[in-house]
Short mmCIF file of C-alpha atoms in Angstrom, two decimals:
data_model
loop_
_atom_site.label_atom_id
_atom_site.label_comp_id
_atom_site.label_asym_id
_atom_site.label_seq_id
_atom_site.Cartn_x
_atom_site.Cartn_y
_atom_site.Cartn_z
CA MET A 1 -40.98 18.74 14.43
CA SER A 2 -37.78 16.94 13.59
CA SER A 3 -37.85 13.21 12.73
CA SER A 4 -34.81 12.72 15.03
CA THR A 5 -36.69 13.96 18.09
CA SER A 6 -36.50 11.36 20.81
CA PRO A 7 -39.67 9.75 22.13
CA ILE A 8 -39.31 11.37 25.61
CA ILE A 9 -38.94 14.87 24.06
CA LEU A 10 -41.87 14.14 21.76
CA PHE A 11 -43.94 13.08 24.79
CA TYR A 12 -43.11 16.31 26.66
CA GLN A 13 -44.00 18.42 23.64
CA THR A 14 -47.23 16.61 22.88
CA THR A 15 -48.30 16.70 26.55
CA THR A 16 -47.50 20.42 26.81
CA LYS A 17 -49.68 21.09 23.82
CA ASP A 18 -52.54 19.03 25.27
CA VAL A 19 -52.24 20.86 28.61
CA TYR A 20 -52.67 24.21 26.87
CA ILE A 21 -55.62 22.97 24.73
CA TYR A 22 -57.69 21.28 27.42
CA PHE A 23 -56.73 23.23 30.55
CA GLY A 24 -56.70 26.55 28.68
CA SER A 25 -60.13 25.99 26.99
CA THR A 26 -61.77 24.82 30.22
CA LEU A 27 -60.31 27.72 32.24
CA LEU A 28 -61.47 30.26 29.63
CA ILE A 29 -65.10 29.00 29.65
CA THR A 30 -65.50 28.44 33.33
CA GLY A 31 -63.59 31.50 34.40
CA ILE A 32 -65.43 34.05 32.26
CA ILE A 33 -68.83 32.52 33.10
CA GLY A 34 -68.06 32.47 36.79
CA GLU A 35 -66.83 36.05 36.98
CA LEU A 36 -69.75 37.35 34.96
CA LEU A 37 -72.08 35.69 37.38
CA ASN A 38 -70.24 37.26 40.28
CA LEU A 39 -70.77 40.71 38.64
CA ILE A 40 -74.47 40.01 38.07
CA ILE A 41 -75.04 38.96 41.70
CA PHE A 42 -72.95 41.73 43.24
CA GLN A 43 -74.65 44.39 41.08
CA THR A 44 -78.18 43.14 41.45
CA LEU A 45 -78.57 42.73 45.22
CA ARG A 46 -78.66 45.90 47.32
CA VAL A 47 -76.85 44.23 50.24
CA PHE A 48 -73.80 43.73 47.95
CA ARG A 49 -74.02 47.04 46.10
CA GLU A 50 -73.81 48.94 49.41
CA SER A 51 -70.96 46.86 50.81
CA PRO A 52 -67.49 48.49 50.59
CA GLY A 53 -65.75 45.09 50.63
CA VAL A 54 -67.85 43.77 47.77
CA PHE A 55 -67.09 46.88 45.77
CA TYR A 56 -63.42 45.61 45.70
CA LEU A 57 -64.68 42.15 44.70
CA ARG A 58 -66.49 43.65 41.77
CA ILE A 59 -63.32 45.34 40.62
CA MET A 60 -61.50 42.05 41.09
CA SER A 61 -64.04 40.16 38.94
CA LEU A 62 -63.64 42.71 36.13
CA SER A 63 -59.83 42.47 36.27
CA ASN A 64 -60.04 38.62 36.42
CA ILE A 65 -62.01 38.61 33.18
CA GLY A 66 -59.31 40.88 31.60
CA GLN A 67 -56.59 38.60 32.89
CA ILE A 68 -58.20 35.48 31.53
CA LEU A 69 -58.71 37.07 28.10
CA VAL A 70 -55.26 38.66 27.67
CA ALA A 71 -53.24 35.93 29.36
CA VAL A 72 -54.98 32.60 29.11
CA LEU A 73 -56.55 33.18 25.68
CA PHE A 74 -53.25 34.23 24.11
CA ARG A 75 -51.27 31.32 25.66
CA THR A 76 -53.94 28.77 24.75
CA LEU A 77 -54.10 29.87 21.08
CA ASN A 78 -50.32 30.18 20.81
CA TYR A 79 -49.10 26.99 22.51
CA GLY A 80 -52.17 24.86 22.08
CA PHE A 81 -53.45 25.70 18.63
CA GLN A 82 -50.31 27.31 17.14
CA ILE A 83 -52.19 30.52 16.48
CA ASN A 84 -49.83 33.37 17.34
CA LEU A 85 -51.65 36.66 17.88
CA LEU A 86 -48.49 38.40 18.89
CA ARG A 87 -47.48 39.38 15.41
CA SER A 88 -47.04 43.12 15.90
CA SER A 89 -45.16 45.39 18.24
CA TRP A 90 -48.31 47.13 19.64
CA ILE A 91 -50.07 43.91 20.39
CA CYS A 92 -46.98 42.72 22.28
CA LYS A 93 -46.81 45.96 24.28
CA MET A 94 -50.56 45.99 25.06
CA ARG A 95 -50.66 42.41 26.13
CA GLU A 96 -47.71 42.75 28.56
CA PHE A 97 -49.22 45.95 29.88
CA LEU A 98 -52.71 44.50 30.38
CA VAL A 99 -51.48 41.12 31.84
CA HIS A 100 -49.59 42.86 34.61
CA PHE A 101 -52.17 45.62 35.09
CA CYS A 102 -55.03 43.12 35.54
CA ALA A 103 -52.99 40.91 37.83
CA LEU A 104 -51.89 43.79 40.06
CA VAL A 105 -55.44 45.21 40.16
CA SER A 106 -56.95 41.80 40.97
CA LEU A 107 -54.50 41.05 43.82
CA THR A 108 -54.79 44.57 45.23
CA SER A 109 -58.54 44.37 45.14
CA ILE A 110 -58.68 41.18 47.20
CA CYS A 111 -56.12 42.62 49.60
CA LEU A 112 -58.28 45.69 50.06
CA ALA A 113 -61.36 43.51 50.46
CA THR A 114 -59.68 41.55 53.28
CA VAL A 115 -58.53 44.82 54.98
CA ASP A 116 -61.97 46.32 54.59
CA GLN A 117 -63.62 43.19 56.01
CA TYR A 118 -61.48 43.45 59.12
CA LEU A 119 -62.25 47.11 59.53
CA SER A 120 -65.98 46.53 59.07
CA LEU A 121 -65.87 44.24 62.09
CA THR A 122 -63.64 46.37 64.28
CA ARG A 123 -63.88 49.97 63.06
CA PRO A 124 -67.09 50.35 60.94
CA ASN A 125 -66.53 54.09 60.57
CA LEU A 126 -63.44 53.30 58.38
CA SER A 127 -65.37 50.87 56.18
CA GLN A 128 -67.51 53.14 53.96
CA MET A 129 -68.28 53.36 50.26
CA LYS A 130 -66.70 56.78 49.94
CA TYR A 131 -63.37 55.36 51.03
CA SER A 132 -63.78 52.39 48.66
CA TYR A 133 -64.32 54.64 45.70
CA ARG A 134 -61.25 56.64 46.55
CA HIS A 135 -59.10 53.57 47.10
CA GLY A 136 -60.34 52.13 43.85
CA VAL A 137 -59.44 55.22 41.82
CA ILE A 138 -56.01 55.48 43.51
CA MET A 139 -55.36 51.75 42.84
CA ILE A 140 -56.24 51.97 39.16
CA VAL A 141 -54.26 55.18 38.54
CA LEU A 142 -51.28 53.76 40.40
CA TRP A 143 -51.01 50.53 38.48
CA LEU A 144 -51.71 52.29 35.13
CA LEU A 145 -48.69 54.52 35.76
CA HIS A 146 -46.61 51.70 37.19
CA ASN A 147 -47.03 49.57 34.00
CA VAL A 148 -46.18 52.28 31.49
CA PRO A 149 -42.63 50.93 31.05
CA PHE A 150 -44.19 47.72 29.51
CA LEU A 151 -45.49 49.86 26.72
CA ILE A 152 -42.09 51.45 26.22
CA TYR A 153 -39.67 48.50 26.56
CA CYS A 154 -41.58 45.47 25.34
CA ASP A 155 -41.25 44.62 21.67
CA MET A 156 -41.01 41.77 19.18
CA VAL A 157 -37.60 40.22 19.13
CA SER A 158 -36.88 37.20 16.93
CA GLY A 159 -40.57 36.46 16.70
CA SER A 160 -41.30 36.63 20.46
CA CYS A 161 -42.50 39.33 22.78
CA ARG A 162 -39.57 40.34 25.05
CA ASN A 163 -38.46 43.09 27.39
CA SER A 164 -35.68 45.03 25.65
CA SER A 165 -34.48 46.88 28.74
CA THR A 166 -32.08 44.97 31.02
CA THR A 167 -32.77 47.24 33.89
CA PHE A 168 -36.53 47.00 33.74
CA SER A 169 -36.34 43.29 33.03
CA THR A 170 -34.37 42.84 36.23
CA TYR A 171 -36.98 44.93 38.12
CA ALA A 172 -39.82 42.90 36.63
CA ASN A 173 -38.19 39.54 37.32
CA TYR A 174 -36.96 40.23 40.86
CA PHE A 175 -39.55 42.63 42.21
CA ILE A 176 -42.85 42.66 40.28
CA TRP A 177 -43.21 38.91 40.04
CA PRO A 178 -41.89 37.69 43.38
CA VAL A 179 -42.87 40.70 45.49
CA LEU A 180 -45.87 42.62 44.07
CA LEU A 181 -47.48 39.51 42.61
CA GLY A 182 -46.20 37.12 45.27
CA CYS A 183 -45.00 37.68 48.79
CA LEU A 184 -46.53 41.11 49.54
CA PRO A 185 -50.24 40.39 48.62
CA VAL A 186 -49.94 36.88 50.16
CA ALA A 187 -48.79 38.38 53.44
CA ILE A 188 -51.52 41.08 53.48
CA MET A 189 -54.29 38.56 52.60
CA LEU A 190 -53.19 36.08 55.21
CA ILE A 191 -52.81 38.58 58.04
CA PHE A 192 -56.17 40.34 57.54
CA ALA A 193 -58.06 37.25 56.66
CA ILE A 194 -57.05 35.67 59.93
CA LEU A 195 -57.77 38.92 61.87
CA SER A 196 -61.23 39.03 60.25
CA TYR A 197 -61.93 35.39 61.20
CA ILE A 198 -60.90 36.14 64.78
CA SER A 199 -63.14 39.20 64.88
CA VAL A 200 -66.19 37.24 63.59
CA ARG A 201 -65.69 34.65 66.21
CA ARG A 202 -65.47 37.34 68.94
CA ILE A 203 -68.60 39.12 67.71
CA SER A 204 -70.45 35.80 67.43
CA LYS A 205 -69.72 34.95 71.04
CA ALA A 206 -70.88 38.40 72.20
CA GLN A 207 -74.13 37.97 70.18
CA ILE A 208 -73.90 41.49 68.77
CA ASN A 209 -76.21 42.48 65.94
CA THR A 210 -77.03 39.07 64.53
CA THR A 211 -78.29 40.39 61.22
CA ARG A 212 -75.14 42.35 60.60
CA LEU A 213 -73.09 39.40 61.81
CA SER A 214 -74.76 37.02 59.37
CA HIS A 215 -73.79 39.27 56.43
CA GLU A 216 -70.27 39.87 57.65
CA ARG A 217 -69.75 36.17 58.35
CA GLN A 218 -70.75 35.39 54.80
CA ILE A 219 -68.40 37.84 53.21
CA THR A 220 -65.60 36.87 55.60
CA SER A 221 -65.95 33.16 54.86
CA MET A 222 -66.10 33.78 51.10
CA VAL A 223 -63.02 35.99 51.12
CA LEU A 224 -61.02 33.89 53.57
CA VAL A 225 -61.39 30.63 51.68
CA TYR A 226 -60.72 32.35 48.34
CA VAL A 227 -57.54 33.79 49.85
CA VAL A 228 -56.42 30.30 50.81
CA PHE A 229 -57.08 29.10 47.26
CA ILE A 230 -55.12 32.03 45.73
CA ILE A 231 -52.07 31.19 47.93
CA VAL A 232 -52.22 27.42 47.23
CA LEU A 233 -52.74 27.87 43.45
CA SER A 234 -50.30 30.70 42.78
CA LEU A 235 -47.32 30.04 45.06
CA PRO A 236 -45.96 26.94 43.12
CA CYS A 237 -45.87 28.86 39.84
CA ILE A 238 -44.32 31.93 41.46
CA LEU A 239 -41.59 29.86 43.16
CA TYR A 240 -40.87 27.94 39.96
CA SER A 241 -40.68 31.14 37.97
CA ILE A 242 -38.07 32.50 40.37
CA TYR A 243 -36.17 29.26 40.15
CA ALA A 244 -36.29 29.29 36.34
CA LEU A 245 -34.79 32.80 36.09
CA ASN A 246 -31.46 31.00 35.74
CA PRO A 247 -32.60 27.63 34.43
CA PRO A 248 -30.21 24.73 34.78
CA TYR A 249 -31.22 23.46 31.29
CA THR A 250 -28.36 21.80 29.53
CA ASP A 251 -30.17 19.96 26.78
CA THR A 252 -33.32 19.82 24.70
CA GLU A 253 -34.93 17.28 27.00
CA SER A 254 -34.52 19.46 30.07
CA THR A 255 -35.96 22.41 28.18
CA ALA A 256 -39.02 20.47 27.05
CA ARG A 257 -39.60 19.05 30.49
CA GLY A 258 -39.28 22.62 31.95
CA ARG A 259 -41.90 23.94 29.49
CA LEU A 260 -44.31 21.19 30.47
CA ILE A 261 -43.83 21.87 34.24
CA TYR A 262 -44.30 25.60 33.71
CA GLY A 263 -47.39 25.05 31.55
CA LEU A 264 -49.04 22.98 34.24
CA LEU A 265 -48.12 25.37 37.12
CA SER A 266 -49.16 28.44 35.07
CA PHE A 267 -52.65 27.08 34.62
CA PHE A 268 -52.92 26.45 38.34
CA TYR A 269 -51.84 30.04 38.81
CA TYR A 270 -54.39 31.39 36.33
CA GLU A 271 -57.09 29.22 37.94
CA SER A 272 -56.81 31.58 40.94
CA TYR A 273 -58.29 34.26 38.66
CA ALA A 274 -61.10 32.00 37.51
CA CYS A 275 -62.35 30.09 40.51
CA SER A 276 -63.83 32.80 42.88
CA PHE A 277 -67.47 32.20 41.91
CA TYR A 278 -67.23 28.45 42.41
CA ILE A 279 -65.54 28.93 45.75
CA TYR A 280 -68.21 31.36 46.88
CA CYS A 281 -70.91 28.77 45.89
CA CYS A 282 -69.18 25.97 47.81
CA VAL A 283 -68.48 28.02 50.91
CA SER A 284 -71.69 30.01 51.36
CA LYS A 285 -75.18 28.47 51.32
CA ARG A 286 -76.55 31.98 51.44
CA PHE A 287 -74.63 32.88 48.26
CA ARG A 288 -76.14 29.88 46.49
CA LYS A 289 -79.64 31.06 47.48
CA GLN A 290 -78.77 34.58 46.31
CA LEU A 291 -77.56 33.19 43.00
CA LEU A 292 -80.89 31.32 42.39
CA TYR A 293 -82.92 34.35 43.51
CA VAL A 294 -81.09 36.70 41.18
CA LEU A 295 -81.17 34.44 38.13
CA PHE A 296 -84.72 33.12 38.45
CA GLU A 297 -86.71 35.54 40.66
CA VAL A 298 -85.17 38.75 39.28
CA HIS A 299 -83.71 38.44 35.81
CA LEU A 300 -85.70 35.51 34.45
CA LYS A 301 -89.02 37.17 35.46
CA ARG A 302 -87.78 40.40 33.98
CA TRP A 303 -86.92 38.75 30.71
CA ARG A 304 -90.25 36.95 30.62
CA LYS A 305 -92.09 40.17 31.27
CA ALA A 306 -90.15 41.97 28.53
CA PHE A 307 -90.77 39.09 26.11
CA GLY A 308 -94.52 39.04 26.97
CA GLN A 309 -94.76 42.77 26.37
CA LEU A 310 -92.95 42.36 23.01
CA GLN A 311 -95.41 39.66 21.96
CA GLN A 312 -98.42 41.78 22.97
CA ASN A 313 -97.03 44.69 20.95
CA GLN A 314 -96.54 42.49 17.95
CA VAL A 315 -100.09 41.16 18.27
CA GLY A 316 -101.37 44.74 18.59
CA ILE A 317 -99.52 45.85 15.51
CA GLN A 318 -100.89 42.85 13.53
CA GLN A 319 -104.43 43.65 14.65
CA ILE A 320 -104.06 47.30 13.62
CA THR A 321 -102.57 46.24 10.22
CA SER A 322 -105.42 43.75 9.55
CA THR A 323 -108.06 46.35 10.54
CA THR A 324 -106.53 48.94 8.33
CA ASN A 325 -106.40 46.54 5.39
#
């Protein structure tokens, strides 16, 4: 850092580094723990395993973990701790491929979950596990093929990972980011989340199948509130990124300020991939009870039983050994 750097620029640079260190580290820990707990609960309880909508949420949690690792971890190490993992061409290619793949899969999954939730309330025959499996496979294959150009055109240029194709760079900047990762999923989530909420209210007034209604209301409230958080957390970063495609930076101070603003907004954006578990817990009392049941009544007892059997086996082996001697 130059000794001639002005105090305001030094402040921007230091604050940006602190943002990446503290926000990034916190997001990494809380995000991975939360998404792992989601997977444990969704996979343990039969009511979730047999739910087509929750099948999409499981895929979303897996892709969220991938997004946190390949996006947040790399950015935190690079800008916070000055540890640059992007030192080779293949790491650059794989990171860009996986960042966009995980983001697209995550957003598509929550979109499919909102659509399925609406169908489960209005047309249950269209909300079935067989359809969810098909849609999941199609989604994964589609985004794998769609992101192949990142493996071809991304490379290390002047020490940074960049897109070497002007055409594909234009497509990524003006379609993938604002449309596929912005306007389109937001519109789908909003429309079907609202339709699901209206359907739940209608069924509740009609007093139809209260057991089924309780489960559907739980999933609907979880998905609906999470959708709201995704929109609130991600839109500022998306809008700023579009604005910064042609940045009006005329000096070093403007550049440093822009990096600080983008750093803050990007962590709000990535928080949308890390907060689902905590939102589910806040929104649904039933989910909190299911969490405690899974952790303490199912897995803790299972671990205690396994540990007890291991101790008994060790005691048995010691007794046999002493008798033999």
